[in-house]
Amino acid sequence: MSWFDTSIMATRGVAKGEARSHHRLGEAEQGDYPYIYTAQIEPRLRVDPGAVITAETHDAFEGKIKSESDRPSEILNFPYLNPQNGPIWVNGAQKGDVIAVYIESIVPRGDQPRGTTVIMPEFGGLVPTKDTALISPGLPERVRKLHVDETTGVRWNDKITLPYEPFIGTLGVAPAAEAISSLVPDYYGGNMDMPDVAPGAVVYFPVQAEGGYLYLGDCHAAQGDGELCGVAVEHPTVTTIRVDLIKNWAISIPRLENETLLMAIGASRPMEDAARGAYRELIRWMAADYGFDEIDAYMLLTQCGRVRLGNMVDPKYTVGASVLKSIARANL
Amino acid sequence: MSWFDTSIMATRGVAKGEARSHHRLGEAEQGDYPYIYTAQIEPRLRVDPGAVITAETHDAFEGKIKSESDRPSEILNFPYLNPQNGPIWVNGAQKGDVIAVYIESIVPRGDQPRGTTVIMPEFGGLVPTKDTALISPGLPERVRKLHVDETTGVRWNDKITLPYEPFIGTLGVAPAAEAISSLVPDYYGGNMDMPDVAPGAVVYFPVQAEGGYLYLGDCHAAQGDGELCGVAVEHPTVTTIRVDLIKNWAISIPRLENETLLMAIGASRPMEDAARGAYRELIRWMAADYGFDEIDAYMLLTQCGRVRLGNMVDPKYTVGASVLKSIARANL
Amino acid sequence: MSWFDTSIMATRGVAKGEARSHHRLGEAEQGDYPYIYTAQIEPRLRVDPGAVITAETHDAFEGKIKSESDRPSEILNFPYLNPQNGPIWVNGAQKGDVIAVYIESIVPRGDQPRGTTVIMPEFGGLVPTKDTALISPGLPERVRKLHVDETTGVRWNDKITLPYEPFIGTLGVAPAAEAISSLVPDYYGGNMDMPDVAPGAVVYFPVQAEGGYLYLGDCHAAQGDGELCGVAVEHPTVTTIRVDLIKNWAISIPRLENETLLMAIGASRPMEDAARGAYRELIRWMAADYGFDEIDAYMLLTQCGRVRLGNMVDPKYTVGASVLKSIARANL
Amino acid sequence: MSWFDTSIMATRGVAKGEARSHHRLGEAEQGDYPYIYTAQIEPRLRVDPGAVITAETHDAFEGKIKSESDRPSEILNFPYLNPQNGPIWVNGAQKGDVIAVYIESIVPRGDQPRGTTVIMPEFGGLVPTKDTALISPGLPERVRKLHVDETTGVRWNDKITLPYEPFIGTLGVAPAAEAISSLVPDYYGGNMDMPDVAPGAVVYFPVQAEGGYLYLGDCHAAQGDGELCGVAVEHPTVTTIRVDLIKNWAISIPRLENETLLMAIGASRPMEDAARGAYRELIRWMAADYGFDEIDAYMLLTQCGRVRLGNMVDPKYTVGASVLKSIARANL
């Protein structure tokens, strides 16, 4: 038995976490790739819980940055960035439910060099930005095109190669009432840029609108904590996810589980507020599902909680707060 | 000659700041009041520059809180709050232009007590919130209904009456591509909650979409700096604005001028980023229109800049940075 | 009768706010000027409540920046900046008491041009700093020497002259146990850079150590809200203060009163925390001295509270939250 | 050959990282335990580079919290908390040098239950505090006394036992000019509460005053990222460190290396500023010692940097930014 059989997706999902149907959301099926998380546009796909969906994702620049001599400020048309696959309508999803996404696989696609990272104006963690608005100058633009291979990794230069550790940068459901840029992370998911959203993980999103309107895109071949300059190794992929529905599960922000941990993902500014939101949601999870008194969980996490910084560059910073399942389960 | 004749609206506006047509946007004309700033819905009104528009605004709760025994958490349906008049399409407005709004008057309407302020769960400056997410308890809900009169003021209790100092809490144009809750302030205006947005001021907004899509609502009868508990003295009004269009004026965030000052309004978190954004925009204004070297303006504002805290409770905090016109003009 | 006769200093002070003795703390009496707030050094002066002290203050650079061609980075020796007069031992002051300082007058001294403002490396509100540590470049150093005159004002350039509006930038008592740079503001006062700390105001500081150890210095001839580039119009002065002692008054952070308002001054980062601290202390003041229920004060300040940004450049930002005395007193 | 032989301590240290003398700093030798980081008090020990020092540390409460029925607010006398061993004078240390501390071992001492964690008023990550000053109530005080054993771990309750993973919570040199509470972390080290400061690591501190004045204390038996409620599993220990001196090495904030990584430790508020400071220092390290162009290091860390949150509760938050040595070294 795999750990997955004990996951919330497998034990409480309408489809028991099973793969019951298969769907393709390739470039042809997708057509236009939206840049906005919204329940106001036509779903590209309608599925039942248990759907396995194979999507051809674009990179965050929709493939427009082709060469290291390209200038992002001339090529990119903000906010029309970070194209998404979807939305996917999940039959039966209502406000108050949760859509579960099990990430089966991420495989790079496209011609080499298919990885891209850039420094662009007014964006990044160690430069003036639109929010941290200074009058001192920024850095010059720079583009790196990188060879990305599932087996041999991400070739940074002749000396350094990083392992291929792909994850989905942007994943979530439509927000309530609003239509928000896919550059933003928030309570409904979106541009979390959290490396744990990787093959083998299940991510849970609180449904805001009937059908849920699931989106995904922005896969990263590698990313450090914080996504420091603002742009990970962006690359186009074939990404396969399995979708299920948990009825009547009230969660406030995205949660994630994998073989070893339970994580809640907070999105806010300043960064301490993202951390607070993540830890509070994790405490509520431990209280609801693992029998902890909330204050006891607070004190225990003081001793064993783990924090992952997703991004320190997006409109909201993301922080994942987690606890080992081995610890949480011991309390049962 | 009034100061207004020297304003940017009067000197660079397509309609020279003049009142050339009159329009009513009462409850009947408005119909449904949107809760979202977006260019994706049908304009309620289409006007030329020079339009004077008289709007019947609702209070931020759409009049639903009627008694001090009401419980906001039971009555309100987040995020369907802060209903707006509009959108108003301004003929000729294009991205790269600016919509100018001169606020002519704000008059309270409706039955007494027509003012409302509340403490509601997870909202406010000195309590745990969704962003500053704590596990300690919040405050109990509380509703205050207040007698609001244009002449006699806002009666807080038998001993304290505040002057009636009305302004428009939420005013702006549609954002680029997105559809954002009217609870949010940002580069396009929105829920700035900045008391200077008052009769006698001109506010400038950078157009993001053709037609601009101007919205207004959320008038406050009185508000302190920061809007501390999150809810000013909300009240329904008859608000009259005059609208003009400045072609080809690149501004990044809302700007405001009145008889005495020039202000830029930043919206961000943490609060220092809102202040940075406001001061940077003000420096750019002083450089472009008043002949300052940017660094000289930076050093001069160090000695005479003024800061107004709009809100410390909304999804983004707002800060207005200003300089006296008498100082800026002396440099010409 | 002056408003001062109704102040806390005049009504609760050991010396009834009266001027009972006169003392001089000129350059000769002062000797070395300390750069640290501490109770661990020898007092320069020991006074009873009721003392009037006339101090010759240095500018924040101790007069070392003499010409616009000087380079601050070569001349200044961080953290040996911001020299202070004092410490002054106040007889009878104990932990749990409050030292009250009424600012009688500030008069510029020294040869012209006696005002100085500079841009120095890694310091200021719109540049990378040691805290907001970026890898993009800062601004070049720049020095401005300014003619400062009590009557004619601060001559910025041939076109612009600012009014002379002096205040004490750095004022407070020794912290508990620690010895903190005079560049830092905190609960004990220090480098608040709050323009309301001006002639005509009374400022209250919570005593941390026997004798209080009062310091003052860093007088500004003019300063905008936020002290944007980090350096106001620094100038040497003759500053006269009157000191009294309030026994057994528990305050947490500096409080200030003048003819029209009550203010509490918070110091923290991010800026919203400084605002929170200031408003909380103000609420406690209104509850203790003006008969307000705390939650009622919270809601009332939402409608009429005023915020002044002191600095957005020092190790802690300072925010003053205030209410008009006319409003607070009406509640009695 | 151990990794240590290639460390900066072993290759650039005056004593080549060797253990050349042994010293005891037990309770008897220490006498009073200071609560302040300062160069103004008498060193308890004077050593040459190469000294191995075995210290008997107290827990952060100096052993005063003995029972789960104790009330911290009655027993503790803020700011007289977090007692330190030291200061230790290191012969030859001058400003511009670096003191290297290799942590040899940490062994618990004292009677069981010797571990302590508490919730105390106005302190912690998910409650109102002195900085995040709210008017809503906090949490009730709570004390947990825990069995801590080097072999069997930290017994949380009958079901949960955490591994014993000790580290030094507070370690550093005296600040420049100031005397700062041992509750504060900053550029000189201090109360970093960073779990990587553990046996097997070398930590580097920039010397500010002749002799360096090294302090240590506050050992934790276990701690999660962020030290969420503010108090890890505090316990008294026998801690052994080896001290060396690197002459003429300009670093700005603490750096750390162990077998696998290079880390810089930033301390600031808001949390993003702590992260910025850490990453900037790491970039400078990679540029100076590993041949990276700074912007290339910035882009590379975007793909492989790692962030550890030390604390989100102390006067300054701490963030460690790190890179694998295997990656940095590949560039040589």
mmCIF file with all atom_site columns, C-alpha atoms in Angstrom, chain D residues 136-214:
data_model
loop_
_atom_site.group_PDB
_atom_site.id
_atom_site.type_symbol
_atom_site.label_atom_id
_atom_site.label_alt_id
_atom_site.label_comp_id
_atom_site.label_asym_id
_atom_site.label_entity_id
_atom_site.label_seq_id
_atom_site.pdbx_PDB_ins_code
_atom_site.Cartn_x
_atom_site.Cartn_y
_atom_site.Cartn_z
_atom_site.occupancy
_atom_site.B_iso_or_equiv
_atom_site.pdbx_formal_charge
_atom_site.auth_seq_id
_atom_site.auth_comp_id
_atom_site.auth_asym_id
_atom_site.auth_atom_id
_atom_site.pdbx_PDB_model_num
ATOM 1  C CA . SER D 1 136 ? -7.760 41.978 21.416 1.00 0.00 ? 136 SER D CA 1
ATOM 2  C CA . PRO D 1 137 ? -6.770 39.556 24.176 1.00 0.00 ? 137 PRO D CA 1
ATOM 3  C CA . GLY D 1 138 ? -3.762 37.228 24.089 1.00 0.00 ? 138 GLY D CA 1
ATOM 4  C CA . LEU D 1 139 ? -3.557 33.618 25.152 1.00 0.00 ? 139 LEU D CA 1
ATOM 5  C CA . PRO D 1 140 ? -3.414 32.375 28.732 1.00 0.00 ? 140 PRO D CA 1
ATOM 6  C CA . GLU D 1 141 ? 0.031  31.570 30.064 1.00 0.00 ? 141 GLU D CA 1
ATOM 7  C CA . ARG D 1 142 ? 1.061  27.942 29.886 1.00 0.00 ? 142 ARG D CA 1
ATOM 8  C CA . VAL D 1 143 ? 4.168  26.059 31.007 1.00 0.00 ? 143 VAL D CA 1
ATOM 9  C CA . ARG D 1 144 ? 5.368  22.713 29.735 1.00 0.00 ? 144 ARG D CA 1
ATOM 10 C CA . LYS D 1 145 ? 8.182  20.912 31.514 1.00 0.00 ? 145 LYS D CA 1
ATOM 11 C CA . LEU D 1 146 ? 9.720  18.236 29.342 1.00 0.00 ? 146 LEU D CA 1
ATOM 12 C CA . HIS D 1 147 ? 11.967 15.245 29.829 1.00 0.00 ? 147 HIS D CA 1
ATOM 13 C CA . VAL D 1 148 ? 15.039 15.863 27.656 1.00 0.00 ? 148 VAL D CA 1
ATOM 14 C CA . ASP D 1 149 ? 17.572 13.138 27.044 1.00 0.00 ? 149 ASP D CA 1
ATOM 15 C CA . GLU D 1 150 ? 20.475 13.069 24.642 1.00 0.00 ? 150 GLU D CA 1
ATOM 16 C CA . THR D 1 151 ? 19.641 9.560  23.541 1.00 0.00 ? 151 THR D CA 1
ATOM 17 C CA . THR D 1 152 ? 15.922 9.162  23.860 1.00 0.00 ? 152 THR D CA 1
ATOM 18 C CA . GLY D 1 153 ? 14.989 12.672 22.836 1.00 0.00 ? 153 GLY D CA 1
ATOM 19 C CA . VAL D 1 154 ? 12.414 15.212 23.969 1.00 0.00 ? 154 VAL D CA 1
ATOM 20 C CA . ARG D 1 155 ? 9.278  13.652 25.380 1.00 0.00 ? 155 ARG D CA 1
ATOM 21 C CA . TRP D 1 156 ? 6.370  15.905 24.360 1.00 0.00 ? 156 TRP D CA 1
ATOM 22 C CA . ASN D 1 157 ? 3.654  13.654 25.723 1.00 0.00 ? 157 ASN D CA 1
ATOM 23 C CA . ASP D 1 158 ? 2.969  9.957  26.056 1.00 0.00 ? 158 ASP D CA 1
ATOM 24 C CA . LYS D 1 159 ? 2.581  9.632  22.317 1.00 0.00 ? 159 LYS D CA 1
ATOM 25 C CA . ILE D 1 160 ? 5.049  12.065 20.817 1.00 0.00 ? 160 ILE D CA 1
ATOM 26 C CA . THR D 1 161 ? 8.797  12.171 21.317 1.00 0.00 ? 161 THR D CA 1
ATOM 27 C CA . LEU D 1 162 ? 10.959 14.505 19.260 1.00 0.00 ? 162 LEU D CA 1
ATOM 28 C CA . PRO D 1 163 ? 14.594 13.805 18.454 1.00 0.00 ? 163 PRO D CA 1
ATOM 29 C CA . TYR D 1 164 ? 17.204 15.636 20.513 1.00 0.00 ? 164 TYR D CA 1
ATOM 30 C CA . GLU D 1 165 ? 18.587 18.119 17.993 1.00 0.00 ? 165 GLU D CA 1
ATOM 31 C CA . PRO D 1 166 ? 20.425 20.674 20.093 1.00 0.00 ? 166 PRO D CA 1
ATOM 32 C CA . PHE D 1 167 ? 21.837 23.963 18.962 1.00 0.00 ? 167 PHE D CA 1
ATOM 33 C CA . ILE D 1 168 ? 23.014 27.240 20.443 1.00 0.00 ? 168 ILE D CA 1
ATOM 34 C CA . GLY D 1 169 ? 20.165 29.761 20.337 1.00 0.00 ? 169 GLY D CA 1
ATOM 35 C CA . THR D 1 170 ? 22.264 32.797 21.228 1.00 0.00 ? 170 THR D CA 1
ATOM 36 C CA . LEU D 1 171 ? 25.857 33.171 20.118 1.00 0.00 ? 171 LEU D CA 1
ATOM 37 C CA . GLY D 1 172 ? 27.866 36.139 18.961 1.00 0.00 ? 172 GLY D CA 1
ATOM 38 C CA . VAL D 1 173 ? 30.248 38.950 19.690 1.00 0.00 ? 173 VAL D CA 1
ATOM 39 C CA . ALA D 1 174 ? 29.711 42.346 21.283 1.00 0.00 ? 174 ALA D CA 1
ATOM 40 C CA . PRO D 1 175 ? 28.073 44.963 19.068 1.00 0.00 ? 175 PRO D CA 1
ATOM 41 C CA . ALA D 1 176 ? 29.850 48.161 18.134 1.00 0.00 ? 176 ALA D CA 1
ATOM 42 C CA . ALA D 1 177 ? 29.497 50.755 20.896 1.00 0.00 ? 177 ALA D CA 1
ATOM 43 C CA . GLU D 1 178 ? 26.118 49.504 22.085 1.00 0.00 ? 178 GLU D CA 1
ATOM 44 C CA . ALA D 1 179 ? 25.074 47.082 24.830 1.00 0.00 ? 179 ALA D CA 1
ATOM 45 C CA . ILE D 1 180 ? 22.162 45.052 23.531 1.00 0.00 ? 180 ILE D CA 1
ATOM 46 C CA . SER D 1 181 ? 19.884 42.589 25.259 1.00 0.00 ? 181 SER D CA 1
ATOM 47 C CA . SER D 1 182 ? 20.682 38.941 24.646 1.00 0.00 ? 182 SER D CA 1
ATOM 48 C CA . LEU D 1 183 ? 17.082 38.636 23.413 1.00 0.00 ? 183 LEU D CA 1
ATOM 49 C CA . VAL D 1 184 ? 18.006 40.485 20.216 1.00 0.00 ? 184 VAL D CA 1
ATOM 50 C CA . PRO D 1 185 ? 19.702 39.076 17.108 1.00 0.00 ? 185 PRO D CA 1
ATOM 51 C CA . ASP D 1 186 ? 21.570 41.342 14.730 1.00 0.00 ? 186 ASP D CA 1
ATOM 52 C CA . TYR D 1 187 ? 24.688 41.747 12.608 1.00 0.00 ? 187 TYR D CA 1
ATOM 53 C CA . TYR D 1 188 ? 26.906 40.585 15.480 1.00 0.00 ? 188 TYR D CA 1
ATOM 54 C CA . GLY D 1 189 ? 24.936 37.394 16.093 1.00 0.00 ? 189 GLY D CA 1
ATOM 55 C CA . GLY D 1 190 ? 23.083 37.272 19.389 1.00 0.00 ? 190 GLY D CA 1
ATOM 56 C CA . ASN D 1 191 ? 19.689 35.638 19.729 1.00 0.00 ? 191 ASN D CA 1
ATOM 57 C CA . MET D 1 192 ? 19.525 34.196 16.239 1.00 0.00 ? 192 MET D CA 1
ATOM 58 C CA . ASP D 1 193 ? 17.603 31.055 17.225 1.00 0.00 ? 193 ASP D CA 1
ATOM 59 C CA . MET D 1 194 ? 18.825 29.420 14.029 1.00 0.00 ? 194 MET D CA 1
ATOM 60 C CA . PRO D 1 195 ? 18.807 25.615 14.233 1.00 0.00 ? 195 PRO D CA 1
ATOM 61 C CA . ASP D 1 196 ? 21.831 25.293 11.950 1.00 0.00 ? 196 ASP D CA 1
ATOM 62 C CA . VAL D 1 197 ? 24.014 26.750 14.713 1.00 0.00 ? 197 VAL D CA 1
ATOM 63 C CA . ALA D 1 198 ? 24.483 23.156 15.835 1.00 0.00 ? 198 ALA D CA 1
ATOM 64 C CA . PRO D 1 199 ? 27.300 20.728 16.587 1.00 0.00 ? 199 PRO D CA 1
ATOM 65 C CA . GLY D 1 200 ? 29.393 20.282 13.482 1.00 0.00 ? 200 GLY D CA 1
ATOM 66 C CA . ALA D 1 201 ? 28.934 23.821 12.192 1.00 0.00 ? 201 ALA D CA 1
ATOM 67 C CA . VAL D 1 202 ? 31.364 26.724 12.126 1.00 0.00 ? 202 VAL D CA 1
ATOM 68 C CA . VAL D 1 203 ? 29.848 30.163 12.646 1.00 0.00 ? 203 VAL D CA 1
ATOM 69 C CA . TYR D 1 204 ? 31.657 33.380 11.750 1.00 0.00 ? 204 TYR D CA 1
ATOM 70 C CA . PHE D 1 205 ? 31.061 36.727 13.462 1.00 0.00 ? 205 PHE D CA 1
ATOM 71 C CA . PRO D 1 206 ? 32.385 40.147 12.469 1.00 0.00 ? 206 PRO D CA 1
ATOM 72 C CA . VAL D 1 207 ? 34.455 41.534 15.344 1.00 0.00 ? 207 VAL D CA 1
ATOM 73 C CA . GLN D 1 208 ? 33.320 44.996 16.444 1.00 0.00 ? 208 GLN D CA 1
ATOM 74 C CA . ALA D 1 209 ? 35.553 45.661 19.441 1.00 0.00 ? 209 ALA D CA 1
ATOM 75 C CA . GLU D 1 210 ? 39.047 44.617 20.416 1.00 0.00 ? 210 GLU D CA 1
ATOM 76 C CA . GLY D 1 211 ? 38.927 41.154 21.941 1.00 0.00 ? 211 GLY D CA 1
ATOM 77 C CA . GLY D 1 212 ? 35.634 40.412 20.258 1.00 0.00 ? 212 GLY D CA 1
ATOM 78 C CA . TYR D 1 213 ? 33.749 39.618 23.495 1.00 0.00 ? 213 TYR D CA 1
ATOM 79 C CA . LEU D 1 214 ? 32.216 36.299 22.604 1.00 0.00 ? 214 LEU D CA 1
#
